[in-house]
Coordinates of C-alpha atoms and ligand atoms in Angstrom, one line a residue:
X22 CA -32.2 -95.4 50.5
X23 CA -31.4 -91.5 50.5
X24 CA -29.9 -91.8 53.8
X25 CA -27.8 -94.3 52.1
X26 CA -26.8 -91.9 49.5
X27 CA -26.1 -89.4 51.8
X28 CA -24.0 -91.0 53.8
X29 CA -21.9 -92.1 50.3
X30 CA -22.1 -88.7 49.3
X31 CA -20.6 -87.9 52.5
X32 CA -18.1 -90.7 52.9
X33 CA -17.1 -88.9 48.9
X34 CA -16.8 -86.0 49.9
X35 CA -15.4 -86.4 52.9
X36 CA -11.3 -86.4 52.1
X37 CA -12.1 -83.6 50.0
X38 CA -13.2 -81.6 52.7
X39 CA -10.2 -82.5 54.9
X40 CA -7.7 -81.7 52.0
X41 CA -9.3 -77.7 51.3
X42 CA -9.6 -77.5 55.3
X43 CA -5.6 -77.3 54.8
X44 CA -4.6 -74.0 55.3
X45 CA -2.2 -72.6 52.2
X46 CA -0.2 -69.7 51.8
X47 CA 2.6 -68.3 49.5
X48 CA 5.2 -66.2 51.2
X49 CA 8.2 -64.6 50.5
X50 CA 10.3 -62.3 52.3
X51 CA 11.3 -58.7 51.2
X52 CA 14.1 -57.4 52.7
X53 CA 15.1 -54.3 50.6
X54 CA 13.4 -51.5 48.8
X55 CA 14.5 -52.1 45.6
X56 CA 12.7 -55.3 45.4
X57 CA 9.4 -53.7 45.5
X58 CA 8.2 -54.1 41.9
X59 CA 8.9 -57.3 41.5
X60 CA 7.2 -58.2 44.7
X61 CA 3.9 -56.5 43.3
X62 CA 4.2 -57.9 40.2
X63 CA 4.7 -61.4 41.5
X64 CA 1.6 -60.8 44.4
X65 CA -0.6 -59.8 40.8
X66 CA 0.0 -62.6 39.1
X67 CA -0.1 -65.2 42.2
X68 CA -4.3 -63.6 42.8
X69 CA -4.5 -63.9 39.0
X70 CA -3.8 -67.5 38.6
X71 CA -5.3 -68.7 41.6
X72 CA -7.4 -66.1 43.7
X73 CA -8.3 -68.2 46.4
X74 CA -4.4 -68.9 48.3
X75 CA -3.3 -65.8 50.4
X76 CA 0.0 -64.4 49.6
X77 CA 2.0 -63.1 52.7
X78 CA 4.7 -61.2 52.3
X79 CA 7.3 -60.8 55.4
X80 CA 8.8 -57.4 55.9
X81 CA 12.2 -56.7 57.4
X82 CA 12.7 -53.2 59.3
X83 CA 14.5 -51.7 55.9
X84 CA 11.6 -51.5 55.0
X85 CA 9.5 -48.4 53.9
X86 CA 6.1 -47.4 54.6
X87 CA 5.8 -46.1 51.4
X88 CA 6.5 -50.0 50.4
X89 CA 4.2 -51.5 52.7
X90 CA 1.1 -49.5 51.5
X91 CA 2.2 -50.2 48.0
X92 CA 2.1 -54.1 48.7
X93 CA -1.3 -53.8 50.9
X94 CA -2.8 -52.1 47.6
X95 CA -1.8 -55.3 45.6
X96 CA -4.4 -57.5 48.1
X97 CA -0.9 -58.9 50.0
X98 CA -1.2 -59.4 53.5
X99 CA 2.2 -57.6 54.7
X100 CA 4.0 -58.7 58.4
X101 CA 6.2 -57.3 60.0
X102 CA 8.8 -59.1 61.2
X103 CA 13.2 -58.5 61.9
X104 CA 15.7 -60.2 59.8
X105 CA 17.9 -63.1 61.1
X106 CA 21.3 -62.6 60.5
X107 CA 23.7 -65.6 58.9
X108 CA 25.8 -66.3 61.6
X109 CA 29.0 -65.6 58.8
X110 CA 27.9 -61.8 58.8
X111 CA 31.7 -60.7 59.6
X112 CA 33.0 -63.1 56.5
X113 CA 30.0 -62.1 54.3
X114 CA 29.4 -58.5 53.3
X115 CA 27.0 -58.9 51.1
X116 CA 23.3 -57.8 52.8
X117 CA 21.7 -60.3 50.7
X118 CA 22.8 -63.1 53.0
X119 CA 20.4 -63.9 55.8
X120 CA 18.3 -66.7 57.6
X121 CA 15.3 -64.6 57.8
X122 CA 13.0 -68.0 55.7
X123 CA 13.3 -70.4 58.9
X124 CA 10.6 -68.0 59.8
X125 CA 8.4 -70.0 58.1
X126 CA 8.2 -72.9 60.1
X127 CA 7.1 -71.2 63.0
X128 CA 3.7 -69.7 60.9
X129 CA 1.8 -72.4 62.1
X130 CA -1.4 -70.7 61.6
X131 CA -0.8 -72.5 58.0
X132 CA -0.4 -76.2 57.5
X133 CA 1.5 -75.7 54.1
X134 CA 3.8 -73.1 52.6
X135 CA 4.9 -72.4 49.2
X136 CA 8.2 -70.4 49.9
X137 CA 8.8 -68.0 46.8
X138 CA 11.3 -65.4 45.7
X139 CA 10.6 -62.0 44.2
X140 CA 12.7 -62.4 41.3
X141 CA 10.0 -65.3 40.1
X142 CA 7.2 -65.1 37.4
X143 CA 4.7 -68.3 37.5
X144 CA 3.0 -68.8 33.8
X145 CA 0.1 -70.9 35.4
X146 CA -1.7 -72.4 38.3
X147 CA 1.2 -73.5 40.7
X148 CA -0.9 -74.3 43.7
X149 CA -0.2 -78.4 43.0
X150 CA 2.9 -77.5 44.7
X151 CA 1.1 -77.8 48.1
X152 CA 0.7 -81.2 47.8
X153 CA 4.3 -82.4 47.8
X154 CA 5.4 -82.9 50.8
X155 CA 6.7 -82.1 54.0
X156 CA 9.6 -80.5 52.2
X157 CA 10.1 -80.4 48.6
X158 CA 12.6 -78.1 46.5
X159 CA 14.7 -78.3 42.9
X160 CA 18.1 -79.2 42.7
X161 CA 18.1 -77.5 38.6
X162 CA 21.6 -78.1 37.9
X163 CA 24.0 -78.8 40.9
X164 CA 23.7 -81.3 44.3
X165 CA 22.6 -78.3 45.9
X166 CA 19.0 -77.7 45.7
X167 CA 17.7 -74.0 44.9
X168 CA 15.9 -72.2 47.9
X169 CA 14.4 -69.6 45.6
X170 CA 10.8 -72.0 45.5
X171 CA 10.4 -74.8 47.9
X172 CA 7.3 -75.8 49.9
X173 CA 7.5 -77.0 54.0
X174 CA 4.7 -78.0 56.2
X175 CA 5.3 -75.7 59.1
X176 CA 6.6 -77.1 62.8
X177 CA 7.0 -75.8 65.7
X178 CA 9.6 -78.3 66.7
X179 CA 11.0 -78.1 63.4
X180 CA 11.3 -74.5 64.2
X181 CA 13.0 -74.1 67.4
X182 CA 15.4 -77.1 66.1
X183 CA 16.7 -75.2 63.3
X184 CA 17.4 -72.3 65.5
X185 CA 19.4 -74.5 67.7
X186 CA 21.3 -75.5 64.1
X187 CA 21.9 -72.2 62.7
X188 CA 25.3 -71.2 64.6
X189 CA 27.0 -75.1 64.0
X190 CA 25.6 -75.8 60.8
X191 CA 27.6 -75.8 57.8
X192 CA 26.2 -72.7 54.8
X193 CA 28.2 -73.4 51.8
X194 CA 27.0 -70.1 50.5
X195 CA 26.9 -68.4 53.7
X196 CA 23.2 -68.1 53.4
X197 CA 20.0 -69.7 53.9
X198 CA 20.4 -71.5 50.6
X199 CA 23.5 -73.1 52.3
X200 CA 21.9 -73.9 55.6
X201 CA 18.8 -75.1 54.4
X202 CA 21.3 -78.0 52.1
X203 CA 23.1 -79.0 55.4
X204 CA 19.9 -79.3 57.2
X205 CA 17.6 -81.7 54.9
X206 CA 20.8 -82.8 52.9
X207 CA 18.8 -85.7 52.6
X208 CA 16.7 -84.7 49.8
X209 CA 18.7 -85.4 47.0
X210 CA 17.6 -89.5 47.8
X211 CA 14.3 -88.2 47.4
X212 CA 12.1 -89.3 44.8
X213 CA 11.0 -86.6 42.3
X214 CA 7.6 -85.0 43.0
X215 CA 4.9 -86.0 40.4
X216 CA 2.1 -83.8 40.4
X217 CA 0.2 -86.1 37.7
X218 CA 0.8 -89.3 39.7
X219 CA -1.4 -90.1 43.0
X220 CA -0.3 -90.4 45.8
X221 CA 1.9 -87.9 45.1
X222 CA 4.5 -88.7 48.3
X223 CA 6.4 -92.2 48.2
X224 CA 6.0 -94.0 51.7
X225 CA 9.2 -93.6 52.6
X226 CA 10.3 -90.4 52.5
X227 CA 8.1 -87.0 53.8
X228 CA 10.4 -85.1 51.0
X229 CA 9.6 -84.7 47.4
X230 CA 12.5 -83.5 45.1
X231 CA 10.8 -80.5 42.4
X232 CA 11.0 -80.6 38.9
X233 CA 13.4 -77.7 37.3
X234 CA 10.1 -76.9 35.6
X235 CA 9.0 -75.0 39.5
X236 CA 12.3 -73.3 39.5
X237 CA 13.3 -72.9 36.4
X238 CA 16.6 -70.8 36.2
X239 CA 17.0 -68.1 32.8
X240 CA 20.8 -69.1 33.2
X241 CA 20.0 -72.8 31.8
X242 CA 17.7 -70.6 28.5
X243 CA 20.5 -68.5 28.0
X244 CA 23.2 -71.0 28.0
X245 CA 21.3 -72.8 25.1
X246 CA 21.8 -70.7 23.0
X247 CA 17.8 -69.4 23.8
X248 CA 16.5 -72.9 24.1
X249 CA 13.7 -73.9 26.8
X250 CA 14.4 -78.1 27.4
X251 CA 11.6 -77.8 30.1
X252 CA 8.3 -76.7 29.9
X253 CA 8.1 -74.1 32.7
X254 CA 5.6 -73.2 35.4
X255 CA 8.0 -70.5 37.1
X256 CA 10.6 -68.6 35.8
X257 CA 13.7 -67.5 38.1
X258 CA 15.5 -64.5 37.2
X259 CA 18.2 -65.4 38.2
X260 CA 21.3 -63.5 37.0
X261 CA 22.1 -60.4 39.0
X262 CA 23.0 -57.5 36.5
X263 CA 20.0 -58.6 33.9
X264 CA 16.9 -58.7 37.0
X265 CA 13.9 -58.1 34.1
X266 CA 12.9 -54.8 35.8
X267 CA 16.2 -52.8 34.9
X268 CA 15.9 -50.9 31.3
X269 CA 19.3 -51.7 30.1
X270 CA 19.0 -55.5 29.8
X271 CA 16.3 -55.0 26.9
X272 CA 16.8 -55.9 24.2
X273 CA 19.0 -58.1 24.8
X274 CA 17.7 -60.9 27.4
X275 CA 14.7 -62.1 25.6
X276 CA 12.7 -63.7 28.6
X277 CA 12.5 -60.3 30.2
X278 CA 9.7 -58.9 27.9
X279 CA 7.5 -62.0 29.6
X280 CA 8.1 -60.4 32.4
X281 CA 7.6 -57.0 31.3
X282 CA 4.0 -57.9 30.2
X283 CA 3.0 -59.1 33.7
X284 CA 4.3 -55.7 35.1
X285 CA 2.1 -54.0 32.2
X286 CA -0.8 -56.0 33.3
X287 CA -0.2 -55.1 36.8
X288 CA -0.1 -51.4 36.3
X289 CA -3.0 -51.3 33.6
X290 CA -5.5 -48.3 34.7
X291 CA -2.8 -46.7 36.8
X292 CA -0.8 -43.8 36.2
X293 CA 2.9 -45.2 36.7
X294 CA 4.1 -45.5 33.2
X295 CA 3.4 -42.3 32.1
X296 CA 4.6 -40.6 35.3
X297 CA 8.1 -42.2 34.6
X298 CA 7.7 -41.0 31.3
X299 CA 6.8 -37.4 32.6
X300 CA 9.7 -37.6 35.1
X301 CA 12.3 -39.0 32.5
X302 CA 11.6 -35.9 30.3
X303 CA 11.3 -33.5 33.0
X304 CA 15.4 -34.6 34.0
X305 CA 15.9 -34.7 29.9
X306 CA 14.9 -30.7 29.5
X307 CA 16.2 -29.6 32.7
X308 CA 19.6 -31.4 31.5
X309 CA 19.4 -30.0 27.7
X310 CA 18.4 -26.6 29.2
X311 CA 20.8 -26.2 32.1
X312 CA 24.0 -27.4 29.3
X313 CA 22.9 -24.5 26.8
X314 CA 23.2 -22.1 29.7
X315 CA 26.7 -23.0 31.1
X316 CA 27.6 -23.4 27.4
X317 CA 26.0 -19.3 26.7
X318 CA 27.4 -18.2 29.9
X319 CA 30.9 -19.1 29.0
X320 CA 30.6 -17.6 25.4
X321 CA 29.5 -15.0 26.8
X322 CA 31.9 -14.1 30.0
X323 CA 35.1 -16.0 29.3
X324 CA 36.7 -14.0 26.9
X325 CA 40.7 -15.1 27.4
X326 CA 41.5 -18.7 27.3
X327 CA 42.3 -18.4 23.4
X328 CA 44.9 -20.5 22.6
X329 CA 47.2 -19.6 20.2
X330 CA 49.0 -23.0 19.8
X331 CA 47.2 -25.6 17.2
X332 CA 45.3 -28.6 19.2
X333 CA 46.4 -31.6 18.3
X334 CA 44.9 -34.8 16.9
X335 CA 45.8 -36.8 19.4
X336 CA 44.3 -34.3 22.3
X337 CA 41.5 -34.3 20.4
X338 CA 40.8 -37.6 20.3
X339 CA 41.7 -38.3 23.7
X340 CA 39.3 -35.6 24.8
X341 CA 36.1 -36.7 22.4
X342 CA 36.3 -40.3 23.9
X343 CA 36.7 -38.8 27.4
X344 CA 33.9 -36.6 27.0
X345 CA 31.8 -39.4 25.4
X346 CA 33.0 -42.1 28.1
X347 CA 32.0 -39.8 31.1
X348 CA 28.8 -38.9 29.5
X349 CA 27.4 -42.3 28.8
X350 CA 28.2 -43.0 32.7
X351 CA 26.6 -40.1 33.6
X352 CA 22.9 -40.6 31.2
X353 CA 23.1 -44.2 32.5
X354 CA 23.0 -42.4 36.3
X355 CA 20.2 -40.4 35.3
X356 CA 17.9 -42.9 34.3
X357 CA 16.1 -44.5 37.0
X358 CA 17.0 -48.4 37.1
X359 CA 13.6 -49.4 37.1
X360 CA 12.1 -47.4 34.8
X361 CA 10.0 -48.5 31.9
X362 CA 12.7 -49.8 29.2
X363 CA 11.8 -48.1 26.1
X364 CA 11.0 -44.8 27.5
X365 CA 14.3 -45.5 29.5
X366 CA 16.5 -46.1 26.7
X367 CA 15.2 -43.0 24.2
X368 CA 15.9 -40.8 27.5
X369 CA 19.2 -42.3 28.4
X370 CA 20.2 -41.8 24.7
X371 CA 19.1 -38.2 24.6
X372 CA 20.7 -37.8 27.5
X373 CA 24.4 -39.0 26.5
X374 CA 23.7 -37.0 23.2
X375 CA 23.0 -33.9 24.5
X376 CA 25.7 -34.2 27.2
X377 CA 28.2 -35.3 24.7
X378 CA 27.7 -32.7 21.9
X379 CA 27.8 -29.6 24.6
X380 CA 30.4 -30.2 27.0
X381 CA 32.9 -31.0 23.4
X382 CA 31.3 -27.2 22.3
X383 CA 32.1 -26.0 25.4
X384 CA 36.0 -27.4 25.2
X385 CA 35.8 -26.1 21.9
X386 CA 35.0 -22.9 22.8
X387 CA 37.5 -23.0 26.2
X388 CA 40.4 -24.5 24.1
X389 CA 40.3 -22.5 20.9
X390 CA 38.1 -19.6 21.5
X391 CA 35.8 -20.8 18.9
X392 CA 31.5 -20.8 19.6
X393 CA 29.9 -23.0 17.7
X394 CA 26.6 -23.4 16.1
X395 CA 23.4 -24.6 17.6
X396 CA 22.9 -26.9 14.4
X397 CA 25.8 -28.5 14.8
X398 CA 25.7 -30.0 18.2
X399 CA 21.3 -30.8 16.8
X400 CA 22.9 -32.8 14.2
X401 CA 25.8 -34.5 16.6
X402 CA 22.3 -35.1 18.8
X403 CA 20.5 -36.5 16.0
X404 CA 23.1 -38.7 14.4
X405 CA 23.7 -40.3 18.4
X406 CA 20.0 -41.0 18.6
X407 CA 19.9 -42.3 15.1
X408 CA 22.9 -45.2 15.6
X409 CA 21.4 -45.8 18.8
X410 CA 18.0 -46.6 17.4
X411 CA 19.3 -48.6 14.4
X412 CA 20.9 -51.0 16.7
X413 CA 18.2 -51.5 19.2
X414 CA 16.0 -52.2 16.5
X415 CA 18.5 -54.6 14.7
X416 CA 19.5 -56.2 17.9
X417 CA 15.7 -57.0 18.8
X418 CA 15.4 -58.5 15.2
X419 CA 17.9 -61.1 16.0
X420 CA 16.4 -64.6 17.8
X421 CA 19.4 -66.4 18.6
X422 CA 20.7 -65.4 21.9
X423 CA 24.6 -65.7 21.1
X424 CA 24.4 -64.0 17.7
X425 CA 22.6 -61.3 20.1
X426 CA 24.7 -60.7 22.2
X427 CA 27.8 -60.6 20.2
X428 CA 26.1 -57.9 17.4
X429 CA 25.2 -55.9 20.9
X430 CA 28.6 -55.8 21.8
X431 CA 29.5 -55.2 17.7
X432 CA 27.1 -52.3 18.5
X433 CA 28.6 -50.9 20.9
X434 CA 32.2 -51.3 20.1
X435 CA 31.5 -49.8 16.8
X436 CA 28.9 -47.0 17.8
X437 CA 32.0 -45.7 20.2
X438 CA 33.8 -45.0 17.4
X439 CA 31.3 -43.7 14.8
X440 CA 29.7 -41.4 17.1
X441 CA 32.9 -39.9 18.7
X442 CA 34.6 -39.5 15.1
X443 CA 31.1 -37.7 14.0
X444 CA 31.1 -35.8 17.3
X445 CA 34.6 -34.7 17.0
X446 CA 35.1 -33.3 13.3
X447 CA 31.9 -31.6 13.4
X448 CA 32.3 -29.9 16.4
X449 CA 36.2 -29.8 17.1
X450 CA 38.3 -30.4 14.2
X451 CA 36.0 -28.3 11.5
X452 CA 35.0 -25.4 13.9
X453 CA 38.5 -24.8 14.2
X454 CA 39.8 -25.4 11.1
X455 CA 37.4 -22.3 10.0
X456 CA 39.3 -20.2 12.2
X457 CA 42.7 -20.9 10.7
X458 CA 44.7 -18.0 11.5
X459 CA 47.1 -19.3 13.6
X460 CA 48.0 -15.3 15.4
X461 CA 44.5 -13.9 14.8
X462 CA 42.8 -12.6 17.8
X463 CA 39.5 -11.6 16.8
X464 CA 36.7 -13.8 14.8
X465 CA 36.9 -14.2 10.9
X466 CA 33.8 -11.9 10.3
X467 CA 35.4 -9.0 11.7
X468 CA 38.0 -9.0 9.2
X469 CA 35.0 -9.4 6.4
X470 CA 33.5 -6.2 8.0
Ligands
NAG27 C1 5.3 -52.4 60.4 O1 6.2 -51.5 61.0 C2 6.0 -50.2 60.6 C3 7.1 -49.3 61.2 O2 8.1 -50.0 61.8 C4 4.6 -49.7 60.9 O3 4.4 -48.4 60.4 C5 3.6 -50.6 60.2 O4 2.3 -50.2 60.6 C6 3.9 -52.1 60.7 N1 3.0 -52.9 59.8 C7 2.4 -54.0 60.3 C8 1.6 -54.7 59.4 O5 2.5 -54.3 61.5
NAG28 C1 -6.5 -72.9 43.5 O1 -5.9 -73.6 44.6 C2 -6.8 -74.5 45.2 C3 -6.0 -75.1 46.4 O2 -4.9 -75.8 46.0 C4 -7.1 -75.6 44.2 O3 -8.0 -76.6 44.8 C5 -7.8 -74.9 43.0 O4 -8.1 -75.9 42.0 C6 -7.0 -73.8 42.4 N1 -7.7 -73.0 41.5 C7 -7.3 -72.8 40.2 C8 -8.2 -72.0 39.4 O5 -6.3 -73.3 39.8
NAG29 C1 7.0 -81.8 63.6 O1 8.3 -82.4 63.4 C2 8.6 -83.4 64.3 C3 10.1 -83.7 64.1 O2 10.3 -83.9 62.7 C4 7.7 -84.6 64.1 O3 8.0 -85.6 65.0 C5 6.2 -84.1 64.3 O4 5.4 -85.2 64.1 C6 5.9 -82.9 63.5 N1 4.6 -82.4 63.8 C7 3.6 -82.3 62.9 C8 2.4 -81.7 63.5 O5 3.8 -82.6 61.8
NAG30 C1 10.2 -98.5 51.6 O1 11.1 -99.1 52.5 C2 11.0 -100.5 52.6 C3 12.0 -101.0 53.7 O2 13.2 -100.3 53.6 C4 11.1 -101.3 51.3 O3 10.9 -102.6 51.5 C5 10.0 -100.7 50.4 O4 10.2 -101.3 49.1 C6 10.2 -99.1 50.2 N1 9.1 -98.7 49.4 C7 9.3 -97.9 48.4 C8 8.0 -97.5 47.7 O5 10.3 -97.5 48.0

């Protein structure tokens, strides 16, 4: 009788046994430098949700040893490994082309791979995905499926038959993405993978289509006005300029602060926020300190570019939106693009304040010979920081995405001209209005003494 159960128990547990004797692994490929914190933040939140897959993360030769250790400290299991060039490299400039994934077939020391791009977040346990299929990948929004998050059982065969493919095969894109849609162009007749129904994979086809709920594209949010029609289990940042770890894009794009918080969890207990913080300021004194000195040096040595003729308004103008312009682009080149977002932006605005309100002094002084006053260019400072602030904080009030986006650019049209008229009366237009003479040579004070 207990044999009997035994062998029950056995002949139970059996197909389990077979299906965690599968060997898993997540892997993506990191080909430049600058995708380094999203690659830690993703290998966090993968041993988070589900401890127990190993996440591998293919190196190209671009990449630094500073990098490498970086990723080993996150528990990822780095490889080294060269990238393949698209065959279109002479038609395609951009570095962000390759066919370095095919890789993946070849790791055969894995049964199954979940493919995944760096510029993911998953909100839950997405280790279902293993069970699709011998390839399986999400087509979101086009005939062209997605090759950001796909799953393949490696092949050898498979392997070395794609490499024979990669010079004749069509790439729409130039890229992998494209290569990959020639080569299993049949996956768009593929039923759509279930993970609530078993057997999950229909007889007749090896491929499994993906829900836009495993690749779920920011584009799709943003274009609904800030409406989520799935429910889902990875995120893709998607669109270039607004990647979630680059300060400017708060407040504006609303799903970055989900990602933000996985990056807070990931650096919790270590020192990397406040040593941007400390870094940010250190540039913001330096910058403040090195702008009085140029400013004191001149008023001090340059003695003969008085003009005698009356500045115009138009100059004027001209100059305080020039000045204004060039500072903004130089703050914005100050800030590290990675940096922490709200330490980032009250740095960059103290930055294009300080910038802007000395170097008009300075013209001021160069173009009518007249110094002016500490408090002024503190209250041109203060009144920058203070419009800045206001909006931020009214922009990240507002829910709907359009309305957003159009006060941001309200904001910013409108802040152009309120903080360059500010700028410019107090420190060109009244500055030399005191000194009204239009012959005198020597300061107003003189002739009081
Ligand atoms: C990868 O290559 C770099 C230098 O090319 C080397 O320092 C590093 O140890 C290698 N890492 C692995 C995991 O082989
Ligand atoms: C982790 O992944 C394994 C393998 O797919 C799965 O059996 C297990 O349920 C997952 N664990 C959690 C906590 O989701
Ligand atoms: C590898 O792929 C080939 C061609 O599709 C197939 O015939 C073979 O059965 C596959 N091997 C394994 C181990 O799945
Ligand atoms: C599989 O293909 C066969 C023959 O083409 C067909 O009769 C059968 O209905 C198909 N099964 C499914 C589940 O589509």
């Amino acid at each position: 009788m207990n044999a009997f159960i035994l062998g029950l128990l056995f002949l139970i547990t059996f197909p389990n046994e077979q299906v965690s004797a599968q060997k898993y692994a997540f892997v993506s490929v990191l080909s430049s430098n600058d995708f380094l914190i999203p690659a830690k933040v993703l290998a966090y939140r993968l041993k988070k949700l589900n401890s127990s897959i190993p996440y591998i993360i293919i190196v190209t030769q671009d990449i630094t040893e500073y990098s490498i250790n970086e990723l080993k400290q996150q528990g990822v299991i780095v490889r080294n490994d060269t990238k393949i060039d698209t065959p279109y490299i002479k038609t395609h400039k951009a570095r962000k082309y390759q066919y370095t994934k095919i890789r993946l077939w070849a790791m055969t020391e894995f049964d199954v791979i979940v493919h995944l791009d760096l510029d993911i977040l998953p909100t839950r346990d997405i280790s279902t995905l293993f069970e699709c299929g011998s390839f399986c990948a999400s087509f979101r929004h086009s005939d062209m499926f997605n090759s950001g998050v796909f799953v393949l059982k490696t092949n050898e065969t498979v392997f070395h038959d794609m490499e024979q493919h990669v010079a004749s095969a069509e790439s729409y894109d130039g890229g992998d993405q494209g290569f990959l849609n020639t080569y299993f162009s049949d996956l768009k007749f593929a039923p759509m993978y279930d993970p609530n129904k078993a057997p999950h994979t229909c007889e007749n086809y090896s491929m499994n289509r993906l829900s836009a709920q495993f690749n779920y594209d920011i584009g799709m949010y943003y274009l609904n006005n800030g409406r989520l029609l799935v429910d889902p289990a990875i995120f893709h940042y998607t669109l270039g300029p607004t990647k979630p770890w680059l300060w400017w894009t708060y407040p504006i794009f609303d799903l970055n602060w989900m990602w933000l918080d996985a990056r807070q969890e990931m650096e919790q207990g270590s020192s990397a926020d406040f040593d941007t913080c400390v870094s940010l300021a250190t540039t913001n004194c330096l910058l403040i300190v090195s702008l009085l000195v140029i400013k004191l040096v001149i008023e001090r040595f340059v003695v003969n570019v008085i003009s005698t003729r009356s500045v115009s308004s138009i100059e004027t103008h001209l100059v305080s939106q020039s000045i204004y312009l060039f500072s903004m682009w130089f703050a914005l080149k100050l800030a590290h693009p990675s940096a922490q977002p709200v330490a980032a932006w009250v740095f960059f605005t103290s930055n294009l304040a300080w910038t802007t309100s000395i170097l008009t002094a300075i013209y001021t002084r160069l173009r009518s010979g007249f110094d002016v006053k500490i408090q002024s260019i503190i209250s041109c400072v203060f009144f920058t920081m203070l419009c800045y602030a206001l909006a931020w904080l009214i922009v990240l009030q507002i829910s709907h995405f359009n309305t957003r986006v159009l006060t941001a650019i309200f904001f910013i049209l409108a802040q152009q001209i309120l903080i360059v008229m500010f700028i410019r009366h107090s420190l060109i237009v009244k500055p030399s209005r005191q000194q009204t003479h239009k012959y005198q040579i020597l300061p107003n004070n003189h002739y009081v003494a």
